[in-house]
Tab-separated table of C-alpha atoms in Angstrom:
chain	number	residue	atom	x	y	z
A	9	HIS	CA	3.108	1.111	40.961
A	10	PHE	CA	5.551	-1.365	39.479
A	11	ASP	CA	8.467	-0.607	41.767
A	12	LEU	CA	9.675	-4.151	41.218
A	13	TYR	CA	13.355	-4.533	40.416
A	14	GLY	CA	12.875	-5.653	36.824
A	15	ARG	CA	16.489	-5.106	35.859
A	16	THR	CA	18.199	-5.932	32.669
A	17	LEU	CA	21.567	-7.165	31.457
A	18	ARG	CA	22.510	-5.102	28.413
A	19	PHE	CA	24.254	-5.936	25.141
A	20	SER	CA	26.144	-2.659	25.004
A	21	GLY	CA	25.364	-1.704	28.446
A	22	ALA	CA	24.517	1.472	30.170
A	23	VAL	CA	21.706	3.652	28.983
A	24	LEU	CA	21.828	7.084	27.428
A	25	PRO	CA	20.651	10.186	29.303
A	26	HIS	CA	17.002	10.094	28.278
A	27	PRO	CA	13.536	10.784	29.761
A	28	SER	CA	12.795	7.047	29.518
A	29	PHE	CA	15.180	6.578	32.439
A	30	ASN	CA	14.415	9.628	34.584
A	31	ASN	CA	12.621	9.377	37.905
A	32	ASP	CA	8.883	9.361	37.164
A	33	ALA	CA	6.777	10.958	39.905
A	34	SER	CA	3.712	8.935	38.878
A	35	CYS	CA	5.700	5.781	39.681
A	36	GLY	CA	7.132	7.196	42.914
A	37	HIS	CA	10.734	6.925	41.711
A	38	GLY	CA	13.099	8.642	44.137
A	39	ALA	CA	10.294	9.981	46.352
A	40	GLY	CA	10.657	9.415	50.078
A	41	ALA	CA	12.046	5.939	50.684
A	42	ASN	CA	11.412	4.838	47.098
A	43	PRO	CA	14.533	4.117	45.041
A	44	ASN	CA	15.507	5.927	41.849
A	45	LYS	CA	14.401	4.611	38.466
A	46	VAL	CA	17.952	3.557	37.576
A	47	LEU	CA	19.500	1.985	40.642
A	48	SER	CA	22.919	1.529	39.078
A	49	SER	CA	24.669	1.615	35.730
A	50	LEU	CA	27.967	-0.243	35.644
A	51	ASP	CA	30.766	-1.030	33.200
A	52	CYS	CA	31.786	-4.669	33.635
A	53	SER	CA	35.165	-4.453	31.897
A	54	ALA	CA	36.702	-4.273	35.391
A	55	THR	CA	35.648	-5.291	38.901
A	56	ASP	CA	36.422	-4.334	42.469
A	57	VAL	CA	37.857	-6.682	45.092
A	58	ASN	CA	34.402	-8.142	45.700
A	59	GLY	CA	33.784	-8.893	42.021
A	60	LEU	CA	31.302	-6.047	41.454
A	61	CYS	CA	31.555	-4.303	38.067
A	62	ASN	CA	33.401	-0.968	38.391
A	63	GLY	CA	34.790	-0.125	34.919
A	64	ALA	CA	35.324	3.484	33.890
A	65	SER	CA	32.920	3.775	30.908
A	66	PRO	CA	29.335	2.732	31.663
A	67	LEU	CA	27.740	5.007	29.027
A	68	ASP	CA	25.965	3.347	26.099
A	69	THR	CA	27.818	4.076	22.852
A	70	ASN	CA	25.733	2.369	20.149
A	71	GLY	CA	22.148	2.526	21.378
A	72	HIS	CA	21.500	-1.212	21.646
A	73	GLY	CA	21.500	-1.254	25.441
A	74	SER	CA	19.290	1.828	25.671
A	75	HIS	CA	16.861	0.324	23.165
A	76	THR	CA	16.488	-2.936	25.052
A	77	ALA	CA	16.334	-1.246	28.462
A	78	SER	CA	13.593	1.143	27.366
A	79	THR	CA	11.677	-1.714	25.727
A	80	SER	CA	11.537	-3.716	28.936
A	81	GLY	CA	11.157	-0.917	31.493
A	82	GLY	CA	11.226	2.560	29.941
A	83	ASN	CA	8.989	5.252	31.416
A	84	THR	CA	5.650	6.276	29.946
A	85	LEU	CA	6.349	9.264	27.664
A	86	THR	CA	3.945	11.719	26.036
A	87	SER	CA	4.570	14.462	23.489
A	88	SER	CA	5.690	16.719	26.348
A	89	ALA	CA	8.893	14.675	26.853
A	90	VAL	CA	12.192	16.178	25.698
A	91	PRO	CA	13.063	14.831	23.219
A	92	ALA	CA	9.460	14.121	22.219
A	93	PRO	CA	8.795	10.568	21.022
A	94	PRO	CA	7.329	9.831	17.567
A	95	ILE	CA	4.042	8.508	18.936
A	96	PRO	CA	2.230	6.195	16.480
A	97	ALA	CA	-1.131	7.354	15.181
A	98	GLY	CA	-4.010	6.502	17.485
A	99	PHE	CA	-1.912	6.629	20.656
A	100	THR	CA	-1.017	9.399	23.104
A	101	SER	CA	2.093	7.877	24.704
A	102	ILE	CA	4.791	5.226	24.436
A	103	SER	CA	6.373	3.152	27.195
A	104	GLY	CA	8.291	0.037	28.006
A	105	VAL	CA	6.397	-3.111	28.966
A	106	ALA	CA	6.869	-2.426	32.705
A	107	PRO	CA	7.197	1.373	32.778
A	108	CYS	CA	7.451	1.796	36.542
A	109	ALA	CA	10.113	-0.854	37.003
A	110	ASN	CA	13.492	0.010	38.500
A	111	LEU	CA	16.569	-0.848	36.456
A	112	ARG	CA	20.097	-2.003	37.083
A	113	ILE	CA	22.219	-1.771	33.943
A	114	TYR	CA	25.346	-3.836	33.303
A	115	LYS	CA	27.532	-3.010	30.311
A	116	VAL	CA	29.167	-6.268	29.265
A	117	CYS	CA	29.928	-5.473	25.600
A	118	PRO	CA	32.484	-2.654	25.306
A	119	GLY	CA	32.379	-2.762	21.481
A	120	GLN	CA	31.090	-5.166	18.851
A	121	SER	CA	32.024	-8.212	20.917
A	122	CYS	CA	31.160	-9.322	24.427
A	123	PRO	CA	34.156	-10.720	26.365
A	124	GLY	CA	33.334	-13.728	28.484
A	125	ALA	CA	34.949	-12.134	31.524
A	126	ASP	CA	32.712	-9.067	31.212
A	127	ILE	CA	29.604	-11.239	30.928
A	128	GLN	CA	30.610	-13.280	33.958
A	129	ALA	CA	31.269	-10.092	35.923
A	130	GLY	CA	27.820	-8.809	34.997
A	131	LEU	CA	26.107	-12.034	36.041
A	132	ASN	CA	28.085	-12.081	39.286
A	133	SER	CA	27.138	-8.457	39.952
A	134	VAL	CA	23.440	-9.311	39.698
A	135	LEU	CA	23.948	-11.787	42.538
A	136	LEU	CA	26.088	-9.369	44.515
A	137	HIS	CA	23.478	-6.628	44.274
A	138	GLY	CA	20.670	-8.982	45.301
A	139	GLY	CA	16.972	-8.181	45.105
A	140	VAL	CA	16.869	-8.609	41.340
A	141	ASN	CA	13.752	-10.342	40.029
A	142	VAL	CA	14.251	-10.426	36.247
A	143	VAL	CA	17.292	-10.259	33.955
A	144	ASN	CA	17.182	-9.594	30.227
A	145	PHE	CA	20.088	-11.017	28.220
A	146	SER	CA	19.961	-9.589	24.681
A	147	ILE	CA	23.120	-11.384	23.607
A	148	SER	CA	23.379	-14.354	21.293
A	149	GLY	CA	25.271	-17.575	21.983
A	150	GLY	CA	24.706	-20.459	24.323
A	151	GLN	CA	24.225	-23.908	22.780
A	152	THR	CA	26.040	-26.056	25.357
A	153	PRO	CA	24.305	-25.079	28.600
A	154	TRP	CA	26.570	-26.944	31.013
A	155	SER	CA	29.693	-25.195	29.777
A	156	ASP	CA	28.563	-21.787	28.469
A	157	ASN	CA	26.952	-18.702	30.003
A	158	ASP	CA	23.673	-20.524	30.524
A	159	ARG	CA	25.344	-22.493	33.330
A	160	ARG	CA	26.080	-19.202	35.085
A	161	LYS	CA	22.456	-18.207	34.617
A	162	LEU	CA	21.425	-21.303	36.562
A	163	ASP	CA	22.971	-19.641	39.614
A	164	LEU	CA	20.665	-16.669	39.005
A	165	VAL	CA	17.601	-18.899	38.715
A	166	ASN	CA	18.599	-20.678	41.934
A	167	ALA	CA	18.600	-17.196	43.516
A	168	ASN	CA	15.003	-16.705	42.250
A	169	VAL	CA	15.990	-14.495	39.304
A	170	LEU	CA	14.128	-15.133	36.035
A	171	VAL	CA	16.312	-14.891	32.913
A	172	ALA	CA	14.953	-14.015	29.451
A	173	ALA	CA	17.496	-14.436	26.639
A	174	SER	CA	17.495	-13.852	22.892
A	175	ALA	CA	17.077	-16.982	20.779
A	176	GLY	CA	19.495	-15.449	18.245
A	177	ASN	CA	19.423	-14.108	14.682
A	178	THR	CA	20.575	-15.319	11.299
A	179	SER	CA	23.855	-13.868	9.989
A	180	THR	CA	26.423	-14.367	7.260
A	181	THR	CA	27.860	-17.252	9.278
A	182	VAL	CA	24.446	-18.672	10.292
A	183	PRO	CA	22.218	-18.133	7.230
A	184	ASN	CA	19.816	-20.997	7.970
A	185	PRO	CA	17.889	-20.520	11.232
A	186	VAL	CA	16.669	-24.124	11.583
A	187	GLY	CA	18.245	-26.035	14.468
A	188	GLN	CA	20.401	-23.084	15.521
A	189	VAL	CA	18.422	-21.736	18.484
A	190	ASN	CA	20.545	-20.296	21.296
A	191	HIS	CA	20.257	-20.421	25.084
A	192	ARG	CA	19.381	-24.069	25.451
A	193	GLY	CA	19.621	-24.181	29.211
A	194	PRO	CA	16.199	-25.410	30.388
A	195	TRP	CA	16.300	-22.860	33.211
A	196	VAL	CA	16.532	-19.943	30.718
A	197	MET	CA	13.541	-18.560	28.795
A	198	SER	CA	14.824	-18.471	25.197
A	199	VAL	CA	12.813	-15.911	23.217
A	200	ALA	CA	12.087	-15.999	19.477
A	201	ALA	CA	11.024	-12.886	17.528
A	202	SER	CA	7.733	-12.252	15.748
A	203	THR	CA	5.700	-9.327	14.479
A	204	HIS	CA	3.384	-7.139	16.546
A	205	ASP	CA	-0.136	-6.131	15.550
A	206	ALA	CA	0.987	-2.860	13.962
A	207	GLN	CA	3.498	-4.708	11.790
A	208	ALA	CA	1.103	-6.510	9.457
A	209	SER	CA	2.617	-9.066	7.113
A	210	GLY	CA	0.827	-10.369	4.084
A	211	LEU	CA	0.562	-12.558	1.038
A	212	VAL	CA	-0.336	-11.537	-2.489
A	213	SER	CA	-1.629	-14.095	-4.981
A	214	ALA	CA	-2.620	-13.590	-8.594
A	215	SER	CA	-6.298	-14.493	-8.874
A	216	GLY	CA	-7.162	-13.977	-12.523
A	217	PRO	CA	-7.790	-14.096	-15.349
A	218	GLY	CA	-7.761	-17.827	-15.898
A	219	THR	CA	-5.646	-20.047	-13.694
A	220	PRO	CA	-2.593	-18.068	-12.498
A	221	PRO	CA	0.768	-19.874	-12.421
A	222	ALA	CA	1.975	-21.349	-9.136
A	223	ASN	CA	4.918	-18.953	-8.980
A	224	ALA	CA	2.483	-16.021	-8.728
A	225	LEU	CA	0.696	-17.420	-5.657
A	226	ASN	CA	1.333	-16.886	-1.933
A	227	LEU	CA	4.079	-14.301	-2.354
A	228	ALA	CA	5.189	-12.898	1.007
A	229	MET	CA	4.957	-9.140	1.520
A	230	SER	CA	6.561	-6.939	4.197
A	231	LYS	CA	5.011	-3.651	5.277
A	232	GLY	CA	6.875	-0.368	4.888
A	233	SER	CA	8.081	1.342	8.048
A	234	ASN	CA	5.420	4.071	7.993
A	235	SER	CA	2.679	2.272	6.126
A	236	PRO	CA	-0.793	1.772	7.565
A	237	ASN	CA	-1.903	-1.844	7.765
A	238	GLY	CA	-3.577	-3.148	4.650
A	239	SER	CA	-6.721	-5.264	4.697
A	240	SER	CA	-7.450	-8.674	3.231
A	241	GLN	CA	-9.483	-8.545	0.039
A	242	ASN	CA	-10.090	-10.644	-3.046
A	243	ASN	CA	-9.949	-9.984	-6.765
A	244	ILE	CA	-8.632	-6.430	-6.550
A	245	PRO	CA	-7.224	-5.095	-9.867
A	246	ILE	CA	-3.450	-4.762	-10.135
A	247	ARG	CA	-1.678	-2.487	-12.602
A	248	HIS	CA	1.927	-2.075	-13.785
A	249	PHE	CA	2.817	1.059	-15.773
A	250	LEU	CA	5.244	0.410	-18.618
A	251	GLY	CA	7.514	3.032	-20.112
A	252	GLN	CA	9.537	4.271	-17.118
A	253	GLY	CA	12.381	1.736	-17.284
A	254	THR	CA	14.356	1.323	-14.054
A	255	ALA	CA	12.987	4.622	-12.693
A	256	GLU	CA	9.457	3.313	-12.148
A	257	GLY	CA	7.412	5.580	-9.924
A	258	CYS	CA	9.969	8.394	-9.871
A	259	THR	CA	9.481	12.054	-10.746
A	260	ALA	CA	11.066	13.377	-13.926
A	261	GLY	CA	14.322	15.250	-13.331
A	262	GLU	CA	14.561	14.304	-9.645
A	263	ASP	CA	16.809	11.755	-7.879
A	264	ASN	CA	18.735	11.088	-11.125
A	265	ALA	CA	15.521	10.195	-12.965
A	266	PRO	CA	15.479	11.196	-16.651
A	267	ALA	CA	14.129	14.674	-17.353
A	268	ASN	CA	11.721	13.218	-19.913
A	269	LEU	CA	10.447	10.408	-17.693
A	270	PRO	CA	6.698	9.980	-18.267
A	271	ALA	CA	4.556	10.309	-15.145
A	272	PHE	CA	1.847	7.897	-14.082
A	273	PRO	CA	-1.281	8.942	-16.032
A	274	ALA	CA	-3.971	10.528	-13.877
A	275	GLY	CA	-6.217	7.814	-12.441
A	276	PHE	CA	-4.069	4.991	-13.847
A	277	PHE	CA	-4.264	3.047	-10.564
A	278	ASN	CA	-7.777	4.058	-9.474
A	279	GLY	CA	-8.991	1.425	-6.989
A	280	ALA	CA	-6.142	-0.913	-7.908
A	281	VAL	CA	-2.854	-2.232	-6.568
A	282	ALA	CA	0.148	-0.390	-8.015
A	283	LEU	CA	3.054	-2.734	-8.816
A	284	ILE	CA	6.327	-0.761	-8.968
A	285	HIS	CA	9.990	-1.673	-9.382
A	286	ARG	CA	12.542	-0.571	-6.796
A	287	GLY	CA	15.283	1.822	-7.900
A	288	THR	CA	16.515	5.372	-8.701
A	289	CYS	CA	14.324	7.291	-6.212
A	290	PRO	CA	13.192	6.765	-2.590
A	291	PHE	CA	10.374	4.389	-1.702
A	292	THR	CA	8.284	7.245	-0.346
A	293	LYS	CA	8.374	9.095	-3.675
A	294	LYS	CA	7.215	6.002	-5.575
A	295	ILE	CA	4.395	5.453	-3.096
A	296	THR	CA	3.359	9.106	-3.232
A	297	ASN	CA	3.245	9.175	-7.024
A	298	ALA	CA	1.209	5.952	-7.140
A	299	PHE	CA	-1.164	7.297	-4.497
A	300	ASN	CA	-1.644	10.503	-6.501
A	301	ALA	CA	-2.546	8.327	-9.496
A	302	GLY	CA	-5.295	6.611	-7.490
A	303	ALA	CA	-3.564	3.553	-6.002
A	304	ALA	CA	-5.449	1.805	-3.195
A	305	PHE	CA	-2.432	-0.374	-2.324
A	306	VAL	CA	1.227	-0.260	-3.363
A	307	ILE	CA	3.603	-3.185	-3.874
A	308	ILE	CA	7.286	-2.459	-4.542
A	309	ARG	CA	9.289	-5.368	-5.906
A	310	ASN	CA	12.964	-5.606	-5.093
A	311	ASN	CA	15.634	-5.202	-7.764
A	312	GLN	CA	18.211	-7.426	-6.088
A	313	ALA	CA	18.300	-10.866	-4.479
A	314	THR	CA	18.401	-9.642	-0.887
A	315	ALA	CA	15.860	-8.961	1.824
A	316	ILE	CA	14.242	-5.554	1.657
A	317	SER	CA	13.479	-3.354	4.660
A	318	MET	CA	11.471	-0.476	3.259
A	319	ASN	CA	11.825	2.926	4.942
A	320	THR	CA	8.689	4.842	3.962
A	321	ALA	CA	8.934	7.841	6.285
A	322	GLY	CA	6.677	10.628	5.044
A	323	GLN	CA	4.542	8.392	2.846
A	324	PRO	CA	0.830	9.117	2.280
A	325	ALA	CA	-1.875	7.060	3.978
A	326	VAL	CA	-1.937	4.095	1.618
A	327	PRO	CA	-0.826	0.524	2.483
A	328	ALA	CA	2.646	0.006	1.023
A	329	TYR	CA	4.384	-3.379	1.047
A	330	SER	CA	7.478	-4.901	-0.546
A	331	ILE	CA	8.151	-8.289	-2.100
A	332	GLU	CA	11.438	-9.973	-2.940
A	333	GLN	CA	12.994	-9.975	-6.395
A	334	THR	CA	12.137	-13.492	-7.582
A	335	GLN	CA	8.559	-13.202	-6.394
A	336	GLY	CA	8.223	-9.739	-7.894
A	337	ASP	CA	9.525	-10.938	-11.252
A	338	SER	CA	6.911	-13.701	-11.287
A	339	LEU	CA	4.080	-11.340	-10.389
A	340	VAL	CA	5.021	-8.637	-12.892
A	341	ALA	CA	5.260	-11.228	-15.688
A	342	PHE	CA	1.670	-12.281	-14.980
A	343	VAL	CA	0.422	-8.691	-14.763
A	344	ASP	CA	2.206	-7.648	-17.970
A	345	ALA	CA	0.635	-10.616	-19.762
A	346	ASN	CA	-2.805	-9.440	-18.570
A	347	PRO	CA	-2.417	-5.654	-18.363
A	348	THR	CA	-6.107	-4.716	-18.074
A	349	THR	CA	-7.602	-7.808	-16.459
A	350	ALA	CA	-5.059	-8.989	-13.856
A	351	THR	CA	-6.383	-9.254	-10.296
A	352	VAL	CA	-4.872	-10.369	-6.986
A	353	ASN	CA	-5.969	-11.589	-3.572
A	354	LEU	CA	-4.427	-9.898	-0.528
A	355	ASP	CA	-4.094	-11.879	2.711
A	356	ILE	CA	-3.026	-9.528	5.512
A	357	VAL	CA	-2.027	-10.851	8.939
A	358	ALA	CA	-1.688	-8.355	11.803
A	359	GLY	CA	0.910	-9.702	14.219
A	360	ASN	CA	2.083	-13.156	15.285
A	361	VAL	CA	4.196	-13.863	12.211
A	362	LEU	CA	7.622	-15.382	12.855
A	363	ALA	CA	10.526	-13.101	11.937
A	364	ASN	CA	12.619	-14.587	9.129
A	365	PHE	CA	15.824	-13.930	11.103
A	366	SER	CA	14.701	-15.698	14.293
A	367	LEU	CA	16.748	-18.812	15.116
A	368	ARG	CA	14.629	-21.840	15.844
A	369	GLY	CA	14.601	-25.559	16.692
A	370	PRO	CA	14.568	-28.470	16.578
A	371	THR	CA	17.214	-28.671	19.265
A	372	PRO	CA	19.878	-31.153	18.082
A	373	ALA	CA	21.376	-33.967	20.100
A	374	PRO	CA	22.299	-34.343	22.891
A	375	LEU	CA	19.417	-31.997	23.831
A	376	ALA	CA	17.004	-33.306	21.208
A	377	ASP	CA	14.153	-33.690	23.709
A	378	LEU	CA	14.488	-30.121	24.984
A	379	GLN	CA	12.047	-27.629	23.500
A	380	LYS	CA	13.667	-24.368	22.396
A	381	PRO	CA	12.846	-21.559	21.888
A	382	ASN	CA	10.384	-21.355	24.765
A	383	ILE	CA	8.189	-18.484	23.611
A	384	THR	CA	8.105	-15.542	21.208
A	385	GLY	CA	7.563	-11.819	21.595
A	386	PRO	CA	7.525	-8.714	19.383
A	387	GLY	CA	10.912	-8.269	17.716
A	388	VAL	CA	10.206	-6.642	14.350
A	389	SER	CA	10.311	-2.843	13.922
A	390	ILE	CA	10.372	-1.997	17.633
A	391	LEU	CA	10.375	1.714	18.511
A	392	ALA	CA	12.508	2.587	21.542
A	393	VAL	CA	15.477	4.706	22.688
A	394	THR	CA	18.614	4.803	20.504
A	395	THR	CA	21.638	6.977	19.756
A	396	ASP	CA	19.772	8.505	16.804
A	397	PRO	CA	19.789	12.334	17.080
A	398	SER	CA	16.007	12.196	17.630
A	399	GLY	CA	16.553	10.030	20.704
A	400	TYR	CA	14.399	7.225	19.285
A	401	GLY	CA	14.712	4.580	16.606
A	402	VAL	CA	13.296	1.358	15.215
A	403	LEU	CA	15.295	-1.875	15.515
A	404	SER	CA	14.541	-5.530	14.800
A	405	GLY	CA	15.985	-8.721	16.251
A	406	THR	CA	15.574	-11.258	19.018
A	407	SER	CA	17.448	-8.639	21.067
A	408	MET	CA	14.199	-6.671	20.826
A	409	SER	CA	11.868	-9.590	21.633
A	410	SER	CA	13.724	-10.770	24.744
A	411	PRO	CA	13.155	-7.500	26.677
A	412	HIS	CA	9.434	-7.763	25.909
A	413	LEU	CA	9.440	-11.034	27.846
A	414	ALA	CA	11.630	-9.571	30.597
A	415	GLY	CA	9.116	-6.742	31.004
A	416	ALA	CA	6.215	-9.188	30.893
A	417	ALA	CA	7.818	-11.357	33.567
A	418	THR	CA	8.405	-8.252	35.692
A	419	LEU	CA	4.696	-7.440	35.664
A	420	VAL	CA	3.692	-11.014	36.481
A	421	ARG	CA	6.174	-11.153	39.350
A	422	LYS	CA	4.809	-7.900	40.747
A	423	ILE	CA	1.258	-9.224	40.683
A	424	HIS	CA	2.292	-12.635	42.044
A	425	PRO	CA	5.359	-11.995	44.245
A	426	THR	CA	5.262	-15.487	45.767
A	427	TRP	CA	5.500	-17.293	42.459
A	428	SER	CA	8.793	-19.019	41.723
A	429	VAL	CA	10.719	-18.581	38.480
A	430	PRO	CA	9.310	-21.834	36.985
A	431	GLU	CA	5.777	-20.789	37.917
A	432	VAL	CA	6.144	-17.403	36.217
A	433	ILE	CA	7.579	-19.032	33.102
A	434	SER	CA	4.773	-21.591	33.157
A	435	ALA	CA	2.172	-18.821	33.391
A	436	LEU	CA	3.701	-17.028	30.400
A	437	GLN	CA	4.019	-20.161	28.294
A	438	THR	CA	0.734	-21.897	29.046
A	439	THR	CA	-1.265	-18.758	28.253
A	440	ALA	CA	0.662	-17.918	25.073
A	441	VAL	CA	-1.096	-17.372	21.749
A	442	ARG	CA	-0.736	-20.627	19.881
A	443	VAL	CA	-2.065	-19.510	16.496
A	444	GLY	CA	0.414	-17.705	14.267
A	445	ARG	CA	2.268	-18.077	10.996
A	446	LYS	CA	5.753	-18.912	9.834
A	447	ASP	CA	7.840	-16.228	8.166
A	448	SER	CA	6.555	-17.423	4.788
A	449	VAL	CA	3.114	-16.303	6.083
A	450	VAL	CA	1.641	-19.299	4.233
A	451	THR	CA	1.653	-21.968	6.942
A	452	ALA	CA	1.092	-22.045	10.702
A	453	TRP	CA	4.062	-21.674	13.010
A	454	ASP	CA	5.000	-24.648	15.185
A	455	TRP	CA	6.759	-25.356	18.456
A	456	ASP	CA	10.199	-25.444	16.841
A	457	ASP	CA	9.576	-21.871	15.645
A	458	VAL	CA	8.102	-20.237	18.733
A	459	GLY	CA	7.867	-22.774	21.542
A	460	SER	CA	4.554	-22.307	23.330
A	461	GLY	CA	3.560	-19.331	21.135
A	462	GLY	CA	3.275	-15.564	21.465
A	463	VAL	CA	3.260	-13.881	24.879
A	464	ASP	CA	-0.227	-12.734	25.924
A	465	LEU	CA	-0.275	-10.323	28.866
A	466	THR	CA	-4.071	-10.228	28.877
A	467	LYS	CA	-3.964	-13.764	30.282
A	468	ALA	CA	-0.565	-14.508	31.864
A	469	ALA	CA	-1.221	-12.956	35.278
A	470	ARG	CA	-4.688	-14.584	35.382
A	471	ALA	CA	-3.225	-18.076	35.282
A	472	LYS	CA	-4.118	-20.058	38.384
A	473	PRO	CA	-2.083	-22.695	40.197
A	474	VAL	CA	-3.753	-26.087	39.828
A	475	ASN	CA	-2.808	-28.855	42.226
A	476	PHE	CA	-2.257	-32.247	40.619
A	477	GLY	CA	-1.781	-34.013	43.931
A	478	SER	CA	1.255	-36.260	43.818
A	479	TYR	CA	2.226	-34.741	40.464
A	480	GLY	CA	2.898	-31.382	42.094
A	481	THR	CA	1.628	-27.911	41.267
A	482	ALA	CA	1.562	-26.303	37.829
A	483	CYS	CA	0.572	-22.750	36.922
A	484	LEU	CA	-2.137	-23.158	34.328
A	485	ASP	CA	-4.874	-21.338	32.468
A	486	THR	CA	-7.641	-23.913	32.318
A	487	SER	CA	-8.778	-22.719	28.884
A	488	LYS	CA	-5.321	-23.228	27.407
A	489	CYS	CA	-3.605	-26.138	29.092
A	490	GLU	CA	-3.359	-29.839	28.647
A	491	VAL	CA	-2.806	-32.231	31.548
A	492	LEU	CA	-0.114	-34.675	30.522
């Protein structure tokens, strides 16, 4: 049983009442001398005379803290849980990375901001509680490690506490992720975000007839929220139905679509990719109508120059992906010029694709020789606990990838309790998956994107200490590592 204190520092703090945080008999929580699942849940807006958080409102109010806590250490839940989780097809349960871990929760963000005093109180409380092995810090910021919160985290590392922290996300004030990575303290594990194997990304390229134009090649696609993964294939027909205007794929008389809107002809997309414009009706309706007309794959092109996150709840079992406006305009121009002969190649990649929002290196001076981020973990479309009425929700961000690494570190520390913080980090990094792709999906990711690569729990705990004599001891997987 993972009764290790894999505790987490929360963005918006304390967790919601939820079966993910109840005592689990199969883990021994609260039985006999075993501690409860949640050891404490504290509001750090105030402290007692000893500096321990003791504010009046520890309850999570926006779901972020509950999501990250359940990602790192939420219980194993089946359909018998109340509320029941939306278990993905092919599985019988969901859980956090270290489901039997115990948690201490520190609310350091009372609203949309995180006061420095609250953060410091939370970090101090970790030390005051003692016995903590891993901290998750799903909060952005930290680019001057000797004068920001990373310096306080050095005190945790010196107390043998491993700290995983979010590398940070793009925003209106930080639109370009390059060189903006957060948490540059070399003692902190800064975590980038990438896709997991159920979140397949892809490329679509026009393949014929003739020589397709360059602007119709290697167009990045993002999978819909409820879409099955597509498969890579070459020279598949692609069709675009003309005559529906801006209500492409909609049903006549519904969702403000014209009452005389022509439907897709029966069999129009048989065995082909359906190319459809966004607008007027929900994504799921467009996908359903294309599927009913024989589509083997659906691509919805955006109608505005922004990123598209396609909610396809309730869609039929057909791969459904989106592409951005400029790319979609290029592809539809090629298809319309070749309405009966146009074909495309589909390149589908399941997992290990860098999230477009993930902040990355290179680390600028005066830390130009410091590699950040250190590693990447799943941070795109992560299902966990939220304030949604269902009790569960999907969120994306480096806030979601960092708790994956906190949970991973918790498991490694349980298996190897004598390993130091640097040894655990070394085990995670030297066994990481090195092969992956940038957010464009076209080219391979590099160390400025993801550090050592994607976390691989099938190998991390199997890493073995190798003695280099006078050079000291490093925790290495001999199939992965290079001796420098």
